[in-house]
Coordinates of C-alpha atoms and ligand atoms in Angstrom, one line a residue:
M1 CA -0.1 -0.1 -0.1
T2 CA 1.3 3.5 -0.9
D3 CA 1.3 5.8 2.2
F4 CA 0.5 9.1 0.3
A5 CA 0.8 11.0 3.7
A6 CA 4.4 9.7 3.9
T7 CA 5.2 10.5 0.2
R8 CA 3.8 14.2 0.8
A9 CA 5.9 14.6 3.8
R10 CA 9.0 13.9 1.5
F11 CA 8.4 17.1 -0.6
H12 CA 9.0 20.6 0.4
L13 CA 5.7 22.3 -0.3
P14 CA 5.9 26.1 0.4
K15 CA 3.4 27.4 3.1
G16 CA 0.1 28.8 1.7
I17 CA 0.6 27.3 -1.6
T18 CA -1.6 24.7 -3.4
Y19 CA 0.4 23.4 -6.2
L20 CA -1.3 22.0 -9.1
D21 CA 1.5 22.4 -11.6
G22 CA 3.6 19.3 -11.0
N23 CA 2.9 18.4 -14.7
S24 CA 5.3 21.4 -15.5
L25 CA 7.8 21.4 -12.9
G26 CA 7.6 18.9 -9.9
P27 CA 8.3 20.2 -6.4
L28 CA 11.6 19.9 -4.4
P29 CA 12.1 16.4 -2.8
R30 CA 13.4 17.3 0.7
A31 CA 16.3 14.8 0.4
A32 CA 17.6 16.5 -2.8
R33 CA 19.3 19.0 -0.5
A34 CA 21.4 16.4 1.5
R35 CA 22.2 14.5 -1.8
L36 CA 23.3 17.7 -3.6
E37 CA 25.4 18.8 -0.7
A38 CA 27.2 15.4 -0.4
R39 CA 27.7 15.4 -4.3
L40 CA 29.3 19.0 -3.9
Q41 CA 31.2 18.4 -0.8
D42 CA 32.2 14.8 -0.7
E43 CA 32.4 14.1 -4.3
W44 CA 33.3 17.0 -6.4
G45 CA 34.9 18.8 -3.5
E46 CA 37.1 16.1 -2.2
M47 CA 37.4 13.5 -4.9
L48 CA 37.7 15.9 -7.8
I49 CA 38.1 14.1 -11.2
T50 CA 38.4 10.7 -9.4
A51 CA 34.9 10.9 -8.7
W52 CA 33.9 9.9 -12.3
N53 CA 35.1 6.4 -11.1
R54 CA 35.0 6.4 -7.4
A55 CA 31.5 7.9 -7.0
G56 CA 30.2 6.2 -10.0
W57 CA 29.3 9.4 -11.9
M58 CA 30.1 7.8 -15.3
D59 CA 27.7 4.9 -15.1
E60 CA 25.0 6.9 -13.3
P61 CA 22.9 7.7 -16.5
L62 CA 22.6 3.9 -16.8
R63 CA 21.5 3.4 -13.2
L64 CA 19.0 6.2 -13.2
G65 CA 17.7 4.8 -16.5
D66 CA 17.1 1.5 -14.9
R67 CA 15.2 3.1 -12.1
I68 CA 13.0 5.1 -14.4
G69 CA 12.7 1.8 -16.6
R70 CA 10.9 0.2 -13.5
L71 CA 8.3 3.0 -13.6
I72 CA 7.6 2.6 -17.4
G73 CA 7.8 -1.2 -17.8
A74 CA 11.1 -1.0 -19.5
P75 CA 13.6 -3.9 -18.9
E76 CA 17.0 -3.4 -17.4
G77 CA 19.5 -1.9 -19.7
S78 CA 17.1 -0.3 -22.0
V79 CA 16.8 3.2 -20.7
V80 CA 19.6 5.8 -20.3
V81 CA 19.2 9.4 -19.0
G82 CA 20.9 12.5 -20.5
D83 CA 20.4 15.7 -22.5
T84 CA 17.0 17.2 -22.8
L85 CA 13.8 15.7 -24.1
S86 CA 14.0 17.5 -27.5
I87 CA 17.3 16.0 -28.0
K88 CA 16.2 12.4 -27.0
L89 CA 13.2 12.7 -29.3
Y90 CA 15.5 13.7 -32.0
Q91 CA 17.7 10.7 -31.5
A92 CA 14.7 8.3 -31.3
L93 CA 13.2 9.6 -34.4
A94 CA 16.5 9.5 -36.3
A95 CA 17.0 5.9 -35.3
A96 CA 13.5 4.9 -36.1
L97 CA 13.7 6.5 -39.8
A98 CA 17.1 4.7 -40.2
L99 CA 15.3 1.5 -39.6
R100 CA 12.7 2.2 -42.3
P101 CA 15.1 3.6 -45.1
E102 CA 12.6 3.0 -47.9
R103 CA 9.7 5.0 -46.3
K104 CA 9.4 8.6 -46.0
R105 CA 6.3 9.4 -44.1
V106 CA 6.2 10.5 -40.4
L107 CA 2.9 11.0 -38.9
S108 CA 2.0 12.9 -35.7
D109 CA -0.9 15.0 -34.5
T110 CA -1.8 18.6 -33.8
G111 CA -2.0 17.9 -30.0
N112 CA 1.8 17.0 -29.9
F113 CA 4.0 19.3 -28.0
P114 CA 5.6 21.9 -30.5
S115 CA 9.1 21.1 -29.6
D116 CA 8.7 17.5 -30.8
L117 CA 7.4 18.8 -34.1
Y118 CA 10.1 21.4 -34.4
M119 CA 12.8 18.7 -33.9
A120 CA 11.1 16.4 -36.4
R121 CA 11.2 19.1 -39.0
G122 CA 14.8 20.0 -38.2
L123 CA 15.8 16.4 -38.5
I124 CA 13.9 15.8 -41.8
H125 CA 15.6 19.0 -43.2
S126 CA 19.1 17.8 -42.3
L127 CA 18.6 14.4 -43.6
G128 CA 17.5 16.0 -47.0
R129 CA 16.0 12.8 -48.2
G130 CA 12.4 13.9 -48.9
H131 CA 10.8 12.8 -45.7
G132 CA 7.5 14.4 -44.9
L133 CA 5.8 15.3 -41.5
E134 CA 2.0 14.8 -41.6
L135 CA 0.0 16.3 -38.9
V136 CA -3.6 15.5 -38.3
A137 CA -6.1 15.9 -35.4
P138 CA -5.4 13.3 -32.7
E139 CA -8.7 11.3 -33.5
E140 CA -7.6 11.0 -37.1
I141 CA -4.3 9.4 -36.3
E142 CA -5.7 5.9 -36.7
S143 CA -7.1 6.4 -40.2
R144 CA -3.8 7.8 -41.5
I145 CA -1.7 4.6 -40.6
G146 CA -0.9 2.8 -43.8
P147 CA 1.6 0.8 -45.7
D148 CA 3.8 3.8 -46.7
L149 CA 4.2 5.0 -43.0
A150 CA 7.8 5.2 -41.7
V151 CA 7.3 6.4 -38.1
L152 CA 4.3 7.2 -36.0
M153 CA 5.6 9.9 -33.5
L154 CA 3.2 10.7 -30.7
T155 CA 2.9 12.1 -27.3
E156 CA 0.7 9.9 -25.1
V157 CA -1.0 12.8 -23.2
D158 CA -1.8 16.0 -24.9
Y159 CA 0.0 18.8 -22.9
R160 CA -3.2 21.0 -23.3
T161 CA -6.2 18.9 -22.9
G162 CA -4.8 15.9 -21.0
R163 CA -6.3 13.6 -23.7
R164 CA -4.6 10.3 -23.7
H165 CA -3.9 8.1 -26.8
D166 CA -4.2 4.3 -26.7
M167 CA -0.5 3.5 -26.7
Q168 CA -1.2 -0.3 -27.2
R169 CA -3.6 -0.1 -29.9
L170 CA -1.9 2.6 -32.0
T171 CA 1.4 0.8 -31.7
R172 CA -0.2 -2.5 -32.9
L173 CA -1.7 -0.8 -35.9
A174 CA 1.5 1.0 -36.9
H175 CA 3.4 -2.2 -36.6
E176 CA 0.8 -4.1 -38.7
A177 CA 1.5 -1.4 -41.3
G178 CA 5.3 -2.1 -41.1
A179 CA 5.9 1.2 -39.3
L180 CA 7.8 2.0 -36.1
V181 CA 6.6 4.1 -33.2
V182 CA 8.3 6.8 -31.0
W183 CA 6.2 7.5 -27.9
D184 CA 6.9 10.6 -25.9
I185 CA 5.9 9.8 -22.4
A186 CA 6.8 13.2 -20.9
H187 CA 3.4 13.6 -19.3
S188 CA 3.0 9.9 -18.5
A189 CA 6.2 8.7 -16.6
G190 CA 5.5 9.1 -12.9
A191 CA 1.9 10.1 -13.6
F192 CA 0.2 6.8 -14.0
R193 CA 0.9 3.2 -15.2
V194 CA 3.0 3.0 -18.3
D195 CA 4.1 -0.2 -19.8
V196 CA 6.3 0.2 -22.9
T197 CA 7.0 -3.4 -23.1
E198 CA 3.5 -4.5 -23.1
A199 CA 2.7 -1.8 -25.6
L200 CA 5.6 -3.0 -27.8
A201 CA 6.8 0.6 -28.1
D202 CA 9.8 0.8 -30.3
F203 CA 11.2 3.9 -28.7
A204 CA 10.0 6.0 -25.8
V205 CA 11.4 9.3 -24.5
G206 CA 10.4 11.7 -21.7
C207 CA 11.7 14.2 -19.2
T208 CA 12.3 13.9 -15.4
Y209 CA 11.5 17.4 -14.2
K210 CA 7.6 17.1 -14.6
F211 CA 5.9 14.2 -12.7
L212 CA 9.2 12.6 -11.8
N213 CA 10.2 15.7 -9.8
G214 CA 13.9 15.6 -10.8
G215 CA 14.1 19.4 -10.7
P216 CA 14.6 22.2 -13.2
G217 CA 17.0 21.1 -15.8
A218 CA 17.0 17.5 -14.8
P219 CA 18.0 15.2 -17.6
A220 CA 15.7 13.4 -20.1
F221 CA 15.6 9.7 -20.7
I222 CA 15.2 7.4 -23.8
H223 CA 14.2 3.8 -24.0
V224 CA 15.0 1.7 -27.0
A225 CA 13.2 -1.6 -27.1
P226 CA 15.9 -4.4 -26.8
R227 CA 15.0 -5.6 -30.3
H228 CA 16.4 -2.5 -31.8
A229 CA 19.1 -1.5 -29.4
D230 CA 22.0 -2.9 -31.3
L231 CA 20.5 -1.9 -34.6
A232 CA 19.6 1.8 -33.7
L233 CA 21.6 4.4 -35.5
P234 CA 22.9 7.0 -33.0
A235 CA 22.5 10.2 -35.0
L236 CA 24.1 12.4 -32.4
S237 CA 27.2 10.3 -32.3
G238 CA 29.1 11.8 -29.2
W239 CA 32.0 10.2 -27.5
L240 CA 30.1 8.7 -24.5
G241 CA 28.0 6.8 -27.0
H242 CA 31.3 5.3 -28.4
D243 CA 32.1 1.7 -27.7
A244 CA 35.3 2.7 -26.1
P245 CA 35.3 6.4 -25.4
F246 CA 38.6 6.3 -23.7
D247 CA 40.4 4.7 -26.5
F248 CA 40.0 8.0 -28.4
E249 CA 39.8 6.4 -31.6
L250 CA 39.4 8.7 -34.7
D251 CA 36.4 6.8 -36.0
Y252 CA 33.1 6.4 -34.2
R253 CA 31.9 2.9 -33.3
P254 CA 28.6 2.9 -31.4
A255 CA 28.5 1.2 -28.1
R256 CA 26.3 -1.9 -27.7
G257 CA 22.8 -1.4 -26.6
I258 CA 21.3 1.6 -24.9
E259 CA 24.7 3.3 -24.1
R260 CA 25.0 4.4 -27.7
M261 CA 22.2 6.7 -27.1
R262 CA 24.5 8.7 -24.7
V263 CA 26.0 11.8 -26.2
G264 CA 28.3 13.7 -23.9
T265 CA 29.2 14.4 -20.3
P266 CA 26.2 13.8 -18.0
P267 CA 24.8 16.5 -15.7
V268 CA 26.3 15.1 -12.5
L269 CA 24.7 17.8 -10.1
Q270 CA 21.2 17.3 -11.7
M271 CA 21.5 13.6 -11.4
A272 CA 21.9 13.8 -7.6
A273 CA 18.6 15.6 -7.3
L274 CA 16.8 13.2 -9.8
A275 CA 18.2 10.3 -7.5
A276 CA 16.5 11.7 -4.4
A277 CA 13.2 12.2 -6.4
L278 CA 13.5 8.6 -7.7
D279 CA 13.8 7.4 -4.1
I280 CA 10.4 8.4 -3.4
F281 CA 9.0 6.3 -6.2
D282 CA 10.6 3.2 -4.8
E283 CA 7.7 3.3 -2.1
V284 CA 5.0 3.9 -4.6
D285 CA 2.6 1.6 -6.4
M286 CA 1.7 3.3 -9.8
A287 CA -1.6 1.3 -9.9
E288 CA -2.7 3.2 -6.7
V289 CA -1.3 6.5 -8.0
E290 CA -3.5 6.0 -11.1
R291 CA -6.6 5.4 -9.0
R292 CA -5.9 8.6 -6.8
V293 CA -5.4 10.5 -9.9
A294 CA -8.9 9.5 -11.2
A295 CA -10.4 10.2 -7.7
L296 CA -8.8 13.7 -7.3
S297 CA -9.5 14.6 -10.9
E298 CA -13.1 13.8 -10.6
R299 CA -13.4 15.8 -7.4
L300 CA -12.0 18.8 -9.2
I301 CA -14.2 18.5 -12.3
Q302 CA -17.4 18.1 -10.1
G303 CA -16.4 21.1 -7.8
V304 CA -15.6 23.4 -10.6
A305 CA -18.8 22.5 -12.4
Q306 CA -20.5 23.7 -9.1
V307 CA -18.7 26.8 -8.5
A308 CA -17.6 28.0 -12.0
P309 CA -19.9 26.7 -14.7
Q310 CA -18.2 29.3 -17.0
L311 CA -15.2 27.0 -17.4
D312 CA -15.7 24.4 -20.0
L313 CA -14.0 21.0 -19.3
A314 CA -11.3 20.6 -21.9
S315 CA -10.2 17.2 -20.8
P316 CA -12.0 14.0 -21.7
P317 CA -14.6 13.1 -18.9
A318 CA -13.5 9.5 -18.7
P319 CA -10.5 8.9 -16.4
E320 CA -9.0 6.2 -18.6
A321 CA -9.0 8.7 -21.6
R322 CA -7.0 11.3 -19.6
G323 CA -3.5 11.8 -18.2
A324 CA -3.0 13.3 -14.7
Q325 CA -4.2 16.8 -15.5
V326 CA -7.4 18.5 -15.7
S327 CA -7.9 21.4 -18.1
F328 CA -10.5 23.9 -18.7
R329 CA -11.3 26.3 -21.5
F330 CA -11.9 30.0 -20.5
E331 CA -11.4 32.9 -22.9
Q332 CA -9.8 34.9 -20.2
G333 CA -7.8 31.8 -18.8
Y334 CA -4.6 33.7 -18.7
A335 CA -5.8 36.3 -16.4
A336 CA -7.9 34.0 -14.4
M337 CA -4.8 31.9 -13.8
Q338 CA -2.8 34.9 -12.7
A339 CA -5.6 35.6 -10.1
L340 CA -5.5 32.2 -8.8
I341 CA -1.8 32.2 -8.5
D342 CA -2.1 35.4 -6.5
R343 CA -4.3 33.5 -4.1
G344 CA -1.8 30.6 -3.7
V345 CA -3.2 28.1 -6.2
I346 CA -0.7 27.4 -8.8
G347 CA -1.8 26.0 -12.1
D348 CA -0.7 27.2 -15.5
F349 CA -2.2 28.6 -18.8
R350 CA -1.6 27.3 -22.3
A351 CA -2.5 29.4 -25.2
P352 CA -5.0 30.2 -26.5
D353 CA -7.3 29.5 -23.6
I354 CA -6.5 26.5 -21.6
M355 CA -6.3 26.6 -17.7
R356 CA -4.3 23.5 -16.7
F357 CA -4.1 21.8 -13.3
G358 CA -1.8 18.9 -12.6
I359 CA -3.1 16.2 -10.4
T360 CA -0.2 14.6 -8.5
P361 CA -1.3 12.4 -5.6
L362 CA 2.2 12.0 -4.3
Y363 CA 1.9 15.4 -2.6
L364 CA -1.8 16.5 -3.3
G365 CA -4.9 15.3 -1.4
E366 CA -8.6 16.1 -1.2
E367 CA -8.0 19.1 0.9
D368 CA -5.7 20.7 -1.7
I369 CA -8.4 20.1 -4.5
D370 CA -11.1 21.8 -2.3
R371 CA -8.9 24.8 -1.6
A372 CA -8.4 25.1 -5.5
I373 CA -12.1 24.8 -6.0
E374 CA -12.9 27.5 -3.5
A375 CA -10.2 29.8 -5.1
I376 CA -11.4 29.0 -8.6
G377 CA -15.0 29.8 -7.4
E378 CA -13.8 33.1 -6.0
V379 CA -11.9 34.3 -9.2
M380 CA -14.9 33.4 -11.4
S381 CA -17.7 34.8 -9.3
K382 CA -16.1 38.0 -8.4
R383 CA -14.7 38.3 -12.2
L384 CA -11.2 38.9 -10.7
Y385 CA -9.7 38.1 -13.9
E386 CA -10.8 41.5 -15.2
E387 CA -8.3 43.3 -13.0
P388 CA -5.7 44.9 -15.3
R389 CA -2.8 43.6 -13.2
Y390 CA -3.8 40.0 -14.2
Q391 CA -3.7 40.9 -17.9
V392 CA 0.2 41.4 -18.1
R393 CA 1.9 38.5 -19.8
S394 CA 5.2 37.0 -18.4
A395 CA 7.7 35.3 -20.7
V396 CA 7.0 31.9 -19.2
T397 CA 3.4 30.9 -18.8
Ligands
PLP401 C1 7.9 19.1 -21.6 C2 8.1 18.6 -23.0 C3 9.1 18.9 -23.8 C4 10.2 19.8 -23.4 O1 11.4 19.3 -24.0 P1 12.7 19.9 -23.3 O2 13.9 19.5 -24.4 O3 12.9 19.1 -22.0 O4 12.7 21.4 -22.9 C5 9.1 18.3 -25.1 N1 8.1 17.4 -25.5 C6 7.1 17.1 -24.8 C7 5.9 16.3 -25.2 C8 6.9 17.7 -23.4 O5 5.9 17.5 -22.6

């Protein structure tokens, strides 16, 4: 049984704040401070360069990868951390395209996170081999899978609405058409149950600063299905993905397995914080997290319907069709969210009109949801979003 009071106690949650934005940046695990301090003092400070071996810095991307692997149904040795998600997505797509050299069509949807689409376009441009990126509405994906498809590249959970694709079904359909699938699980890993093995995903990528709480700038991860691991072409052929980086050969030879997806020097300080965050997941049953997500989401949806009927539910009403977030449409959503943040309820806004609330049971309970409902009710009934000070846009929304 997951003790949610215990997991909550393991986070630093600022006084007076109700945090419903763990889908963008998870809160600080209390243990991260001591982990970072030890890394700074005992390792970097005292061991200097010998820490790469003595403190195990060099292999840490693989150890952390295995720990993430347990949360996403990936076998040992099939996940590695490093770089940012945009880069891991690029690597996965490049490898997938190289495994289907005769096909030129990449399919994704308009609900995908723009960075994934930008990276795909950049890759296609660099390849210069006439690939095309086709974008359709999420519900049209299925009908566009066909025998000329090279790669289906999707994010499981729509960052705006929280709508969730059926990973298993779409992967099976793509495979039947002879295509490969790259899944972005940025809004899935640590949020609910994921099983990339059961779904037969070819590649999966995600970040660790959202639901995994690894901290701002924490490294991303990439999973390559073992059946592809020794065939996948590392498009970003950096020295740490080389079979023998410290032989300093002039030619690149990819490492065996997932290690070839490493690029350069890992973010050693960030990995210390991520390790502290993953410790918390050791005590967590993701099936229970998923049930709590459904219950808390339902509570928020019902409560908002009562106090703020002006907000339109943008998320699917069925829990299994949704990730760990609830979104509402409201024309003045940006200003309304600023007014909420001013009252200590932090969610976020995604253009053009989405107010988004992350549902993270590791540190949120019924009382937090109720506080949020109350604040939403106040902002809407008093039309606080009309105040000029809430209209000013910051660079980061
Ligand atoms: C958060 C997110 C990103 C961000 O990528 P970074 O390179 O880590 O900044 C990319 N894609 C998706 C689907 C995301 O949810």
